[in-house]
């Protein structure tokens, strides 16, 4: 659980940084640069001898979907939405996690589904009254593809790693970043028809990119997936929305996206946060009485 908490605090500021400091840069270049930096960080720890060729392909595919597809759609959404709405539209990820896990296990876990739905409701309460339907549909669609990809990767990597407790996360995680970086490199070349990295970025933008690649992407994704292997699906699903109120608070009040109604925003953030905490409590409580 501690890995999920640490990552939540790290990610809370990523939405606002992308929406403010990286304006003007191609979103696919941002995605590719972050993943290439993360790949460079984890390459020295990669132990190819610890896995078969089939397992290598499995991990590369998981990374291509969880990080490559997710980042391509997630960062593209910033072209249509302010960062606090990008954060809001990530609220369906917990539900996708529960559904994907139940399909894989051929089971139904109503308490985990309740925790996921409650956390979604809590996150939606925060900003639901201010959504402008004229600007959301394309951004919303991109975010749902992103959410599905991220949920898929979390569930599949969790199952893969739990079946192989003798293999350390750090020994194989470079393969996930390899798959992700290859996907985003191809995407930027085909869709944007630009170099994989943003040559036009300013020095301050490069500092943000390096931070996002090293910390938010590199350490963040590693900690998150490692934490996912150590908790239940219910807790993992609800934890995906714990970052939403923190990210929206940072985007609205630290990065200046709030336009009046500060007290109302704080009330919504508080109410939504309480619901998310309750969802985490439900999932955690059920975990103590049911193995997952």
PDB file of C-alpha atoms in Angstrom:
ATOM      1  CA  UNK A   1       0.000   0.000   0.000  1.00  0.00           C
ATOM      2  CA  UNK A   2       2.878   2.379   0.762  1.00  0.00           C
ATOM      3  CA  UNK A   3       4.032   2.230  -2.866  1.00  0.00           C
ATOM      4  CA  UNK A   4       0.578   3.322  -4.041  1.00  0.00           C
ATOM      5  CA  UNK A   5       0.518   6.206  -1.556  1.00  0.00           C
ATOM      6  CA  UNK A   6       3.966   7.479  -2.596  1.00  0.00           C
ATOM      7  CA  UNK A   7       3.039   7.323  -6.267  1.00  0.00           C
ATOM      8  CA  UNK A   8      -0.258   9.116  -5.662  1.00  0.00           C
ATOM      9  CA  UNK A   9       1.600  12.068  -4.124  1.00  0.00           C
ATOM     10  CA  UNK A  10       4.065  12.138  -7.031  1.00  0.00           C
ATOM     11  CA  UNK A  11       1.354  12.003  -9.702  1.00  0.00           C
ATOM     12  CA  UNK A  12      -0.796  14.691  -8.096  1.00  0.00           C
ATOM     13  CA  UNK A  13       1.410  17.413  -9.623  1.00  0.00           C
ATOM     14  CA  UNK A  14       1.961  15.804 -13.018  1.00  0.00           C
ATOM     15  CA  UNK A  15      -1.381  16.899 -14.496  1.00  0.00           C
ATOM     16  CA  UNK A  16      -0.763  20.560 -13.703  1.00  0.00           C
ATOM     17  CA  UNK A  17       2.851  20.461 -14.857  1.00  0.00           C
ATOM     18  CA  UNK A  18       1.858  19.025 -18.223  1.00  0.00           C
ATOM     19  CA  UNK A  19      -1.025  21.445 -18.658  1.00  0.00           C
ATOM     20  CA  UNK A  20       1.015  24.526 -17.792  1.00  0.00           C
ATOM     21  CA  UNK A  21       4.759  24.024 -18.293  1.00  0.00           C
ATOM     22  CA  UNK A  22       4.576  21.887 -21.446  1.00  0.00           C
ATOM     23  CA  UNK A  23       2.055  23.895 -23.448  1.00  0.00           C
ATOM     24  CA  UNK A  24       2.977  24.109 -27.126  1.00  0.00           C
ATOM     25  CA  UNK A  25       4.808  20.781 -27.238  1.00  0.00           C
ATOM     26  CA  UNK A  26       3.442  17.871 -29.242  1.00  0.00           C
ATOM     27  CA  UNK A  27       1.714  15.460 -26.806  1.00  0.00           C
ATOM     28  CA  UNK A  28       3.104  12.370 -28.530  1.00  0.00           C
ATOM     29  CA  UNK A  29       6.641  13.752 -28.265  1.00  0.00           C
ATOM     30  CA  UNK A  30       6.042  14.348 -24.550  1.00  0.00           C
ATOM     31  CA  UNK A  31       4.851  10.759 -24.137  1.00  0.00           C
ATOM     32  CA  UNK A  32       7.777   9.301 -26.040  1.00  0.00           C
ATOM     33  CA  UNK A  33      10.389  11.440 -24.271  1.00  0.00           C
ATOM     34  CA  UNK A  34       9.089  10.456 -20.829  1.00  0.00           C
ATOM     35  CA  UNK A  35       9.118   6.767 -21.663  1.00  0.00           C
ATOM     36  CA  UNK A  36      12.539   6.865 -23.305  1.00  0.00           C
ATOM     37  CA  UNK A  37      13.963   8.493 -20.167  1.00  0.00           C
ATOM     38  CA  UNK A  38      12.258   5.881 -17.969  1.00  0.00           C
ATOM     39  CA  UNK A  39      13.649   3.130 -20.202  1.00  0.00           C
ATOM     40  CA  UNK A  40      17.189   4.488 -19.823  1.00  0.00           C
ATOM     41  CA  UNK A  41      16.770   4.542 -16.035  1.00  0.00           C
ATOM     42  CA  UNK A  42      15.726   0.868 -15.822  1.00  0.00           C
ATOM     43  CA  UNK A  43      17.922  -0.656 -18.515  1.00  0.00           C
ATOM     44  CA  UNK A  44      20.873  -1.182 -16.110  1.00  0.00           C
ATOM     45  CA  UNK A  45      18.632  -3.281 -13.834  1.00  0.00           C
ATOM     46  CA  UNK A  46      17.270  -5.505 -16.618  1.00  0.00           C
ATOM     47  CA  UNK A  47      18.115  -9.205 -16.202  1.00  0.00           C
ATOM     48  CA  UNK A  48      17.265 -10.930 -19.486  1.00  0.00           C
ATOM     49  CA  UNK A  49      18.342 -14.341 -18.232  1.00  0.00           C
ATOM     50  CA  UNK A  50      15.557 -14.344 -15.623  1.00  0.00           C
ATOM     51  CA  UNK A  51      12.769 -14.717 -18.197  1.00  0.00           C
ATOM     52  CA  UNK A  52      11.978 -16.851 -21.235  1.00  0.00           C
ATOM     53  CA  UNK A  53      11.397 -15.334 -24.672  1.00  0.00           C
ATOM     54  CA  UNK A  54       7.664 -15.830 -24.249  1.00  0.00           C
ATOM     55  CA  UNK A  55       7.748 -13.972 -20.936  1.00  0.00           C
ATOM     56  CA  UNK A  56       9.797 -11.179 -22.491  1.00  0.00           C
ATOM     57  CA  UNK A  57       7.154 -10.731 -25.190  1.00  0.00           C
ATOM     58  CA  UNK A  58       4.397 -10.774 -22.583  1.00  0.00           C
ATOM     59  CA  UNK A  59       6.055  -8.007 -20.570  1.00  0.00           C
ATOM     60  CA  UNK A  60       6.825  -5.950 -23.669  1.00  0.00           C
ATOM     61  CA  UNK A  61       3.190  -6.182 -24.755  1.00  0.00           C
ATOM     62  CA  UNK A  62       1.940  -5.239 -21.290  1.00  0.00           C
ATOM     63  CA  UNK A  63       4.189  -2.166 -21.343  1.00  0.00           C
ATOM     64  CA  UNK A  64       3.075  -1.196 -24.865  1.00  0.00           C
ATOM     65  CA  UNK A  65      -0.554  -1.231 -23.770  1.00  0.00           C
ATOM     66  CA  UNK A  66      -0.322   0.019 -20.176  1.00  0.00           C
ATOM     67  CA  UNK A  67       2.091   2.869 -20.861  1.00  0.00           C
ATOM     68  CA  UNK A  68       2.310   3.281 -24.648  1.00  0.00           C
ATOM     69  CA  UNK A  69      -1.388   3.322 -25.509  1.00  0.00           C
ATOM     70  CA  UNK A  70      -2.263   4.988 -22.221  1.00  0.00           C
ATOM     71  CA  UNK A  71       0.226   7.853 -22.640  1.00  0.00           C
ATOM     72  CA  UNK A  72      -0.595   8.385 -26.312  1.00  0.00           C
ATOM     73  CA  UNK A  73      -4.280   8.936 -25.497  1.00  0.00           C
ATOM     74  CA  UNK A  74      -3.803  10.585 -22.094  1.00  0.00           C
ATOM     75  CA  UNK A  75      -1.381  13.252 -23.276  1.00  0.00           C
ATOM     76  CA  UNK A  76      -3.377  13.844 -26.459  1.00  0.00           C
ATOM     77  CA  UNK A  77      -6.371  14.673 -24.245  1.00  0.00           C
ATOM     78  CA  UNK A  78      -4.540  17.794 -23.006  1.00  0.00           C
ATOM     79  CA  UNK A  79      -5.066  19.276 -26.483  1.00  0.00           C
ATOM     80  CA  UNK A  80      -8.821  19.324 -25.798  1.00  0.00           C
ATOM     81  CA  UNK A  81      -9.163  19.627 -22.021  1.00  0.00           C
ATOM     82  CA  UNK A  82      -7.668  21.625 -19.131  1.00  0.00           C
ATOM     83  CA  UNK A  83      -5.573  19.488 -16.821  1.00  0.00           C
ATOM     84  CA  UNK A  84      -8.140  19.337 -14.016  1.00  0.00           C
ATOM     85  CA  UNK A  85     -10.693  17.796 -16.407  1.00  0.00           C
ATOM     86  CA  UNK A  86      -8.087  15.311 -17.643  1.00  0.00           C
ATOM     87  CA  UNK A  87      -7.682  14.299 -14.000  1.00  0.00           C
ATOM     88  CA  UNK A  88     -11.450  14.063 -13.565  1.00  0.00           C
ATOM     89  CA  UNK A  89     -11.962  11.872 -16.615  1.00  0.00           C
ATOM     90  CA  UNK A  90      -9.562   9.281 -15.231  1.00  0.00           C
ATOM     91  CA  UNK A  91     -12.194   8.324 -12.634  1.00  0.00           C
ATOM     92  CA  UNK A  92     -13.491   5.305 -14.552  1.00  0.00           C
ATOM     93  CA  UNK A  93     -10.184   3.430 -14.270  1.00  0.00           C
ATOM     94  CA  UNK A  94     -11.211   1.596 -11.051  1.00  0.00           C
ATOM     95  CA  UNK A  95     -14.327   0.200 -12.672  1.00  0.00           C
ATOM     96  CA  UNK A  96     -12.310  -1.070 -15.637  1.00  0.00           C
ATOM     97  CA  UNK A  97      -9.857  -2.739 -13.243  1.00  0.00           C
ATOM     98  CA  UNK A  98     -12.631  -4.616 -11.438  1.00  0.00           C
ATOM     99  CA  UNK A  99     -14.321  -5.661 -14.686  1.00  0.00           C
ATOM    100  CA  UNK A 100     -11.082  -6.849 -16.331  1.00  0.00           C
ATOM    101  CA  UNK A 101     -10.061  -8.782 -13.219  1.00  0.00           C
ATOM    102  CA  UNK A 102     -13.473 -10.439 -12.884  1.00  0.00           C
ATOM    103  CA  UNK A 103     -13.432 -11.442 -16.547  1.00  0.00           C
ATOM    104  CA  UNK A 104      -9.984 -12.987 -16.096  1.00  0.00           C
ATOM    105  CA  UNK A 105     -10.959 -14.796 -12.908  1.00  0.00           C
ATOM    106  CA  UNK A 106     -14.450 -15.739 -14.165  1.00  0.00           C
ATOM    107  CA  UNK A 107     -15.820 -14.416 -10.911  1.00  0.00           C
ATOM    108  CA  UNK A 108     -17.910 -11.577  -9.527  1.00  0.00           C
ATOM    109  CA  UNK A 109     -16.816  -9.501  -6.526  1.00  0.00           C
ATOM    110  CA  UNK A 110     -19.696  -7.173  -5.590  1.00  0.00           C
ATOM    111  CA  UNK A 111     -17.860  -5.521  -2.691  1.00  0.00           C
ATOM    112  CA  UNK A 112     -14.922  -4.554  -4.872  1.00  0.00           C
ATOM    113  CA  UNK A 113     -17.333  -3.323  -7.537  1.00  0.00           C
ATOM    114  CA  UNK A 114     -19.092  -1.238  -4.876  1.00  0.00           C
ATOM    115  CA  UNK A 115     -15.754   0.237  -3.782  1.00  0.00           C
ATOM    116  CA  UNK A 116     -14.884   1.097  -7.380  1.00  0.00           C
ATOM    117  CA  UNK A 117     -18.274   2.717  -8.079  1.00  0.00           C
ATOM    118  CA  UNK A 118     -18.160   4.666  -4.810  1.00  0.00           C
ATOM    119  CA  UNK A 119     -14.688   6.002  -5.620  1.00  0.00           C
ATOM    120  CA  UNK A 120     -15.899   6.992  -9.100  1.00  0.00           C
ATOM    121  CA  UNK A 121     -18.851   8.839  -7.586  1.00  0.00           C
ATOM    122  CA  UNK A 122     -16.592  10.567  -5.101  1.00  0.00           C
ATOM    123  CA  UNK A 123     -14.231  11.769  -7.807  1.00  0.00           C
ATOM    124  CA  UNK A 124     -17.097  12.887 -10.074  1.00  0.00           C
ATOM    125  CA  UNK A 125     -18.711  14.955  -7.298  1.00  0.00           C
ATOM    126  CA  UNK A 126     -15.633  17.161  -7.219  1.00  0.00           C
ATOM    127  CA  UNK A 127     -16.173  18.894 -10.529  1.00  0.00           C
ATOM    128  CA  UNK A 128     -19.292  17.516 -12.159  1.00  0.00           C
ATOM    129  CA  UNK A 129     -21.177  20.820 -12.215  1.00  0.00           C
ATOM    130  CA  UNK A 130     -18.673  22.708 -14.361  1.00  0.00           C
ATOM    131  CA  UNK A 131     -18.228  20.391 -17.343  1.00  0.00           C
ATOM    132  CA  UNK A 132     -18.837  22.131 -20.678  1.00  0.00           C
ATOM    133  CA  UNK A 133     -20.259  19.503 -23.072  1.00  0.00           C
ATOM    134  CA  UNK A 134     -18.905  21.367 -26.115  1.00  0.00           C
ATOM    135  CA  UNK A 135     -15.317  20.685 -25.155  1.00  0.00           C
ATOM    136  CA  UNK A 136     -15.371  17.279 -23.532  1.00  0.00           C
ATOM    137  CA  UNK A 137     -16.393  14.571 -25.967  1.00  0.00           C
ATOM    138  CA  UNK A 138     -13.157  13.955 -27.828  1.00  0.00           C
ATOM    139  CA  UNK A 139     -11.095  14.443 -24.683  1.00  0.00           C
ATOM    140  CA  UNK A 140     -13.420  12.150 -22.749  1.00  0.00           C
ATOM    141  CA  UNK A 141     -13.122   9.429 -25.399  1.00  0.00           C
ATOM    142  CA  UNK A 142      -9.330   9.634 -25.410  1.00  0.00           C
ATOM    143  CA  UNK A 143      -9.278   9.391 -21.623  1.00  0.00           C
ATOM    144  CA  UNK A 144     -11.457   6.274 -21.599  1.00  0.00           C
ATOM    145  CA  UNK A 145      -9.111   4.491 -24.011  1.00  0.00           C
ATOM    146  CA  UNK A 146      -6.261   5.619 -21.763  1.00  0.00           C
ATOM    147  CA  UNK A 147      -8.077   4.351 -18.656  1.00  0.00           C
ATOM    148  CA  UNK A 148      -8.770   0.961 -20.235  1.00  0.00           C
ATOM    149  CA  UNK A 149      -5.142   0.561 -21.286  1.00  0.00           C
ATOM    150  CA  UNK A 150      -3.845   1.502 -17.835  1.00  0.00           C
ATOM    151  CA  UNK A 151      -6.323  -0.814 -16.112  1.00  0.00           C
ATOM    152  CA  UNK A 152      -5.403  -3.692 -18.442  1.00  0.00           C
ATOM    153  CA  UNK A 153      -1.707  -3.319 -17.664  1.00  0.00           C
ATOM    154  CA  UNK A 154      -2.196  -3.128 -13.913  1.00  0.00           C
ATOM    155  CA  UNK A 155      -4.287  -6.300 -13.774  1.00  0.00           C
ATOM    156  CA  UNK A 156      -2.138  -8.298 -16.197  1.00  0.00           C
ATOM    157  CA  UNK A 157       1.193  -7.293 -14.657  1.00  0.00           C
ATOM    158  CA  UNK A 158      -0.190  -8.033 -11.176  1.00  0.00           C
ATOM    159  CA  UNK A 159      -1.212 -11.536 -12.253  1.00  0.00           C
ATOM    160  CA  UNK A 160       2.033 -12.105 -14.176  1.00  0.00           C
ATOM    161  CA  UNK A 161       4.239 -11.110 -11.257  1.00  0.00           C
ATOM    162  CA  UNK A 162       2.228 -12.971  -8.611  1.00  0.00           C
ATOM    163  CA  UNK A 163       2.674 -16.150 -10.628  1.00  0.00           C
ATOM    164  CA  UNK A 164       6.473 -15.590 -10.539  1.00  0.00           C
ATOM    165  CA  UNK A 165       7.376 -14.452  -6.998  1.00  0.00           C
ATOM    166  CA  UNK A 166      11.022 -15.426  -7.516  1.00  0.00           C
ATOM    167  CA  UNK A 167      11.525 -12.694 -10.135  1.00  0.00           C
ATOM    168  CA  UNK A 168      12.141  -9.165  -8.834  1.00  0.00           C
ATOM    169  CA  UNK A 169      10.208  -6.257 -10.358  1.00  0.00           C
ATOM    170  CA  UNK A 170      13.357  -4.277 -11.126  1.00  0.00           C
ATOM    171  CA  UNK A 171      14.846  -7.201 -13.100  1.00  0.00           C
ATOM    172  CA  UNK A 172      12.041  -7.123 -15.685  1.00  0.00           C
ATOM    173  CA  UNK A 173      10.539  -3.642 -15.604  1.00  0.00           C
ATOM    174  CA  UNK A 174      12.792  -2.351 -18.348  1.00  0.00           C
ATOM    175  CA  UNK A 175      10.913  -4.634 -20.752  1.00  0.00           C
ATOM    176  CA  UNK A 176       7.661  -2.797 -20.001  1.00  0.00           C
ATOM    177  CA  UNK A 177       9.294   0.541 -20.768  1.00  0.00           C
ATOM    178  CA  UNK A 178      10.833  -0.933 -23.909  1.00  0.00           C
ATOM    179  CA  UNK A 179       7.418  -1.931 -25.247  1.00  0.00           C
ATOM    180  CA  UNK A 180       5.963   1.442 -24.295  1.00  0.00           C
ATOM    181  CA  UNK A 181       8.798   3.458 -25.865  1.00  0.00           C
ATOM    182  CA  UNK A 182       8.638   1.490 -29.106  1.00  0.00           C
ATOM    183  CA  UNK A 183       4.875   2.102 -29.320  1.00  0.00           C
ATOM    184  CA  UNK A 184       5.086   5.853 -28.679  1.00  0.00           C
ATOM    185  CA  UNK A 185       8.080   6.249 -31.030  1.00  0.00           C
ATOM    186  CA  UNK A 186       6.087   4.655 -33.846  1.00  0.00           C
ATOM    187  CA  UNK A 187       3.029   6.736 -32.941  1.00  0.00           C
ATOM    188  CA  UNK A 188       4.894  10.051 -33.034  1.00  0.00           C
ATOM    189  CA  UNK A 189       6.558   9.209 -36.354  1.00  0.00           C
ATOM    190  CA  UNK A 190       3.320   8.081 -38.016  1.00  0.00           C
ATOM    191  CA  UNK A 191       0.817  10.513 -36.497  1.00  0.00           C
ATOM    192  CA  UNK A 192       2.831  13.657 -35.762  1.00  0.00           C
ATOM    193  CA  UNK A 193       5.497  13.016 -38.408  1.00  0.00           C
ATOM    194  CA  UNK A 194       8.044  14.657 -36.112  1.00  0.00           C
ATOM    195  CA  UNK A 195      11.197  13.468 -34.322  1.00  0.00           C
ATOM    196  CA  UNK A 196      10.507  11.273 -31.269  1.00  0.00           C
ATOM    197  CA  UNK A 197      11.847  13.962 -28.912  1.00  0.00           C
ATOM    198  CA  UNK A 198      10.787  17.658 -28.876  1.00  0.00           C
ATOM    199  CA  UNK A 199      13.859  19.478 -30.209  1.00  0.00           C
ATOM    200  CA  UNK A 200      12.080  22.831 -29.862  1.00  0.00           C
ATOM    201  CA  UNK A 201      11.569  22.469 -26.097  1.00  0.00           C
ATOM    202  CA  UNK A 202      12.970  25.256 -23.927  1.00  0.00           C
ATOM    203  CA  UNK A 203      15.475  24.526 -21.131  1.00  0.00           C
ATOM    204  CA  UNK A 204      12.735  24.865 -18.507  1.00  0.00           C
ATOM    205  CA  UNK A 205      10.519  22.471 -20.451  1.00  0.00           C
ATOM    206  CA  UNK A 206      13.372  19.976 -20.644  1.00  0.00           C
ATOM    207  CA  UNK A 207      13.732  20.158 -16.862  1.00  0.00           C
ATOM    208  CA  UNK A 208      10.048  19.270 -16.532  1.00  0.00           C
ATOM    209  CA  UNK A 209      10.390  16.458 -19.085  1.00  0.00           C
ATOM    210  CA  UNK A 210      13.388  14.996 -17.266  1.00  0.00           C
ATOM    211  CA  UNK A 211      11.524  15.165 -13.948  1.00  0.00           C
ATOM    212  CA  UNK A 212       8.457  13.507 -15.456  1.00  0.00           C
ATOM    213  CA  UNK A 213      10.577  10.814 -17.123  1.00  0.00           C
ATOM    214  CA  UNK A 214      12.731  10.032 -14.088  1.00  0.00           C
ATOM    215  CA  UNK A 215      10.247  10.438 -11.259  1.00  0.00           C
ATOM    216  CA  UNK A 216       6.606  10.503 -12.402  1.00  0.00           C
ATOM    217  CA  UNK A 217       7.029   7.879 -15.134  1.00  0.00           C
ATOM    218  CA  UNK A 218      10.174   5.969 -14.148  1.00  0.00           C
ATOM    219  CA  UNK A 219       9.792   5.600 -10.396  1.00  0.00           C
ATOM    220  CA  UNK A 220       6.043   6.261 -10.399  1.00  0.00           C
ATOM    221  CA  UNK A 221       5.020   3.418 -12.692  1.00  0.00           C
ATOM    222  CA  UNK A 222       7.502   1.068 -11.064  1.00  0.00           C
ATOM    223  CA  UNK A 223       6.194   1.821  -7.561  1.00  0.00           C
ATOM    224  CA  UNK A 224       2.580   1.590  -8.750  1.00  0.00           C
ATOM    225  CA  UNK A 225       2.879  -1.805 -10.393  1.00  0.00           C
ATOM    226  CA  UNK A 226       4.980  -3.108  -7.517  1.00  0.00           C
ATOM    227  CA  UNK A 227       2.305  -1.909  -5.101  1.00  0.00           C
ATOM    228  CA  UNK A 228      -0.367  -3.537  -7.267  1.00  0.00           C
ATOM    229  CA  UNK A 229       1.244  -6.948  -6.737  1.00  0.00           C
ATOM    230  CA  UNK A 230       1.089  -6.511  -2.954  1.00  0.00           C
ATOM    231  CA  UNK A 231      -2.571  -5.590  -2.515  1.00  0.00           C
ATOM    232  CA  UNK A 232      -6.031  -6.758  -3.568  1.00  0.00           C
ATOM    233  CA  UNK A 233      -7.790  -5.741  -6.743  1.00  0.00           C
ATOM    234  CA  UNK A 234     -10.378  -3.833  -4.695  1.00  0.00           C
ATOM    235  CA  UNK A 235      -7.783  -1.678  -2.974  1.00  0.00           C
ATOM    236  CA  UNK A 236      -5.911  -1.190  -6.257  1.00  0.00           C
ATOM    237  CA  UNK A 237      -9.095  -0.083  -8.025  1.00  0.00           C
ATOM    238  CA  UNK A 238     -10.044   2.454  -5.363  1.00  0.00           C
ATOM    239  CA  UNK A 239      -6.453   3.716  -5.051  1.00  0.00           C
ATOM    240  CA  UNK A 240      -6.523   4.695  -8.721  1.00  0.00           C
ATOM    241  CA  UNK A 241      -8.913   7.498  -7.827  1.00  0.00           C
ATOM    242  CA  UNK A 242      -7.074   8.701  -4.739  1.00  0.00           C
ATOM    243  CA  UNK A 243      -4.900  10.847  -6.999  1.00  0.00           C
ATOM    244  CA  UNK A 244      -7.894  12.633  -8.565  1.00  0.00           C
ATOM    245  CA  UNK A 245      -8.742  15.123  -5.760  1.00  0.00           C
ATOM    246  CA  UNK A 246      -5.046  15.861  -5.168  1.00  0.00           C
ATOM    247  CA  UNK A 247      -4.391  16.364  -8.886  1.00  0.00           C
ATOM    248  CA  UNK A 248      -7.445  18.565  -9.325  1.00  0.00           C
ATOM    249  CA  UNK A 249      -6.508  20.632  -6.263  1.00  0.00           C
ATOM    250  CA  UNK A 250      -3.003  21.172  -7.639  1.00  0.00           C
ATOM    251  CA  UNK A 251      -4.284  22.049 -11.128  1.00  0.00           C
ATOM    252  CA  UNK A 252      -6.995  24.395  -9.883  1.00  0.00           C
ATOM    253  CA  UNK A 253      -5.213  26.205  -7.072  1.00  0.00           C
ATOM    254  CA  UNK A 254      -1.456  25.709  -7.514  1.00  0.00           C
ATOM    255  CA  UNK A 255      -1.327  25.902 -11.315  1.00  0.00           C
ATOM    256  CA  UNK A 256      -4.067  28.543 -11.480  1.00  0.00           C
ATOM    257  CA  UNK A 257      -6.907  26.893 -13.375  1.00  0.00           C
ATOM    258  CA  UNK A 258      -9.533  27.917 -10.798  1.00  0.00           C
ATOM    259  CA  UNK A 259     -11.697  30.813 -12.010  1.00  0.00           C
ATOM    260  CA  UNK A 260     -13.718  31.954  -9.058  1.00  0.00           C
ATOM    261  CA  UNK A 261     -15.800  29.841  -6.713  1.00  0.00           C
ATOM    262  CA  UNK A 262     -12.789  28.838  -4.632  1.00  0.00           C
ATOM    263  CA  UNK A 263     -14.851  27.874  -1.573  1.00  0.00           C
ATOM    264  CA  UNK A 264     -17.209  25.790  -3.717  1.00  0.00           C
ATOM    265  CA  UNK A 265     -14.248  24.000  -5.299  1.00  0.00           C
ATOM    266  CA  UNK A 266     -12.797  23.200  -1.880  1.00  0.00           C
ATOM    267  CA  UNK A 267     -16.135  21.872  -0.635  1.00  0.00           C
ATOM    268  CA  UNK A 268     -16.413  19.561  -3.654  1.00  0.00           C
ATOM    269  CA  UNK A 269     -12.829  18.411  -3.262  1.00  0.00           C
ATOM    270  CA  UNK A 270     -13.458  17.632   0.416  1.00  0.00           C
ATOM    271  CA  UNK A 271     -16.729  15.774  -0.224  1.00  0.00           C
ATOM    272  CA  UNK A 272     -15.270  13.746  -3.072  1.00  0.00           C
ATOM    273  CA  UNK A 273     -12.169  12.917  -1.071  1.00  0.00           C
ATOM    274  CA  UNK A 274     -14.270  11.577   1.813  1.00  0.00           C
ATOM    275  CA  UNK A 275     -16.137   9.248  -0.537  1.00  0.00           C
ATOM    276  CA  UNK A 276     -12.870   7.987  -2.010  1.00  0.00           C
ATOM    277  CA  UNK A 277     -11.465   7.313   1.479  1.00  0.00           C
ATOM    278  CA  UNK A 278     -14.645   5.368   2.323  1.00  0.00           C
ATOM    279  CA  UNK A 279     -14.196   3.338  -0.875  1.00  0.00           C
ATOM    280  CA  UNK A 280     -10.611   2.518   0.100  1.00  0.00           C
ATOM    281  CA  UNK A 281     -11.813   1.499   3.568  1.00  0.00           C
ATOM    282  CA  UNK A 282     -14.451  -0.848   2.112  1.00  0.00           C
ATOM    283  CA  UNK A 283     -11.925  -2.489  -0.202  1.00  0.00           C
ATOM    284  CA  UNK A 284      -9.333  -2.791   2.562  1.00  0.00           C
ATOM    285  CA  UNK A 285     -11.866  -4.231   5.008  1.00  0.00           C
ATOM    286  CA  UNK A 286     -13.031  -6.865   2.547  1.00  0.00           C
ATOM    287  CA  UNK A 287      -9.400  -7.730   1.805  1.00  0.00           C
ATOM    288  CA  UNK A 288      -8.916  -8.741   5.431  1.00  0.00           C
ATOM    289  CA  UNK A 289     -11.706 -11.329   5.204  1.00  0.00           C
ATOM    290  CA  UNK A 290     -11.296 -12.520   1.608  1.00  0.00           C
ATOM    291  CA  UNK A 291      -8.136 -13.573  -0.184  1.00  0.00           C
ATOM    292  CA  UNK A 292      -7.679 -12.188  -3.695  1.00  0.00           C
TER     293      UNK A 292
END
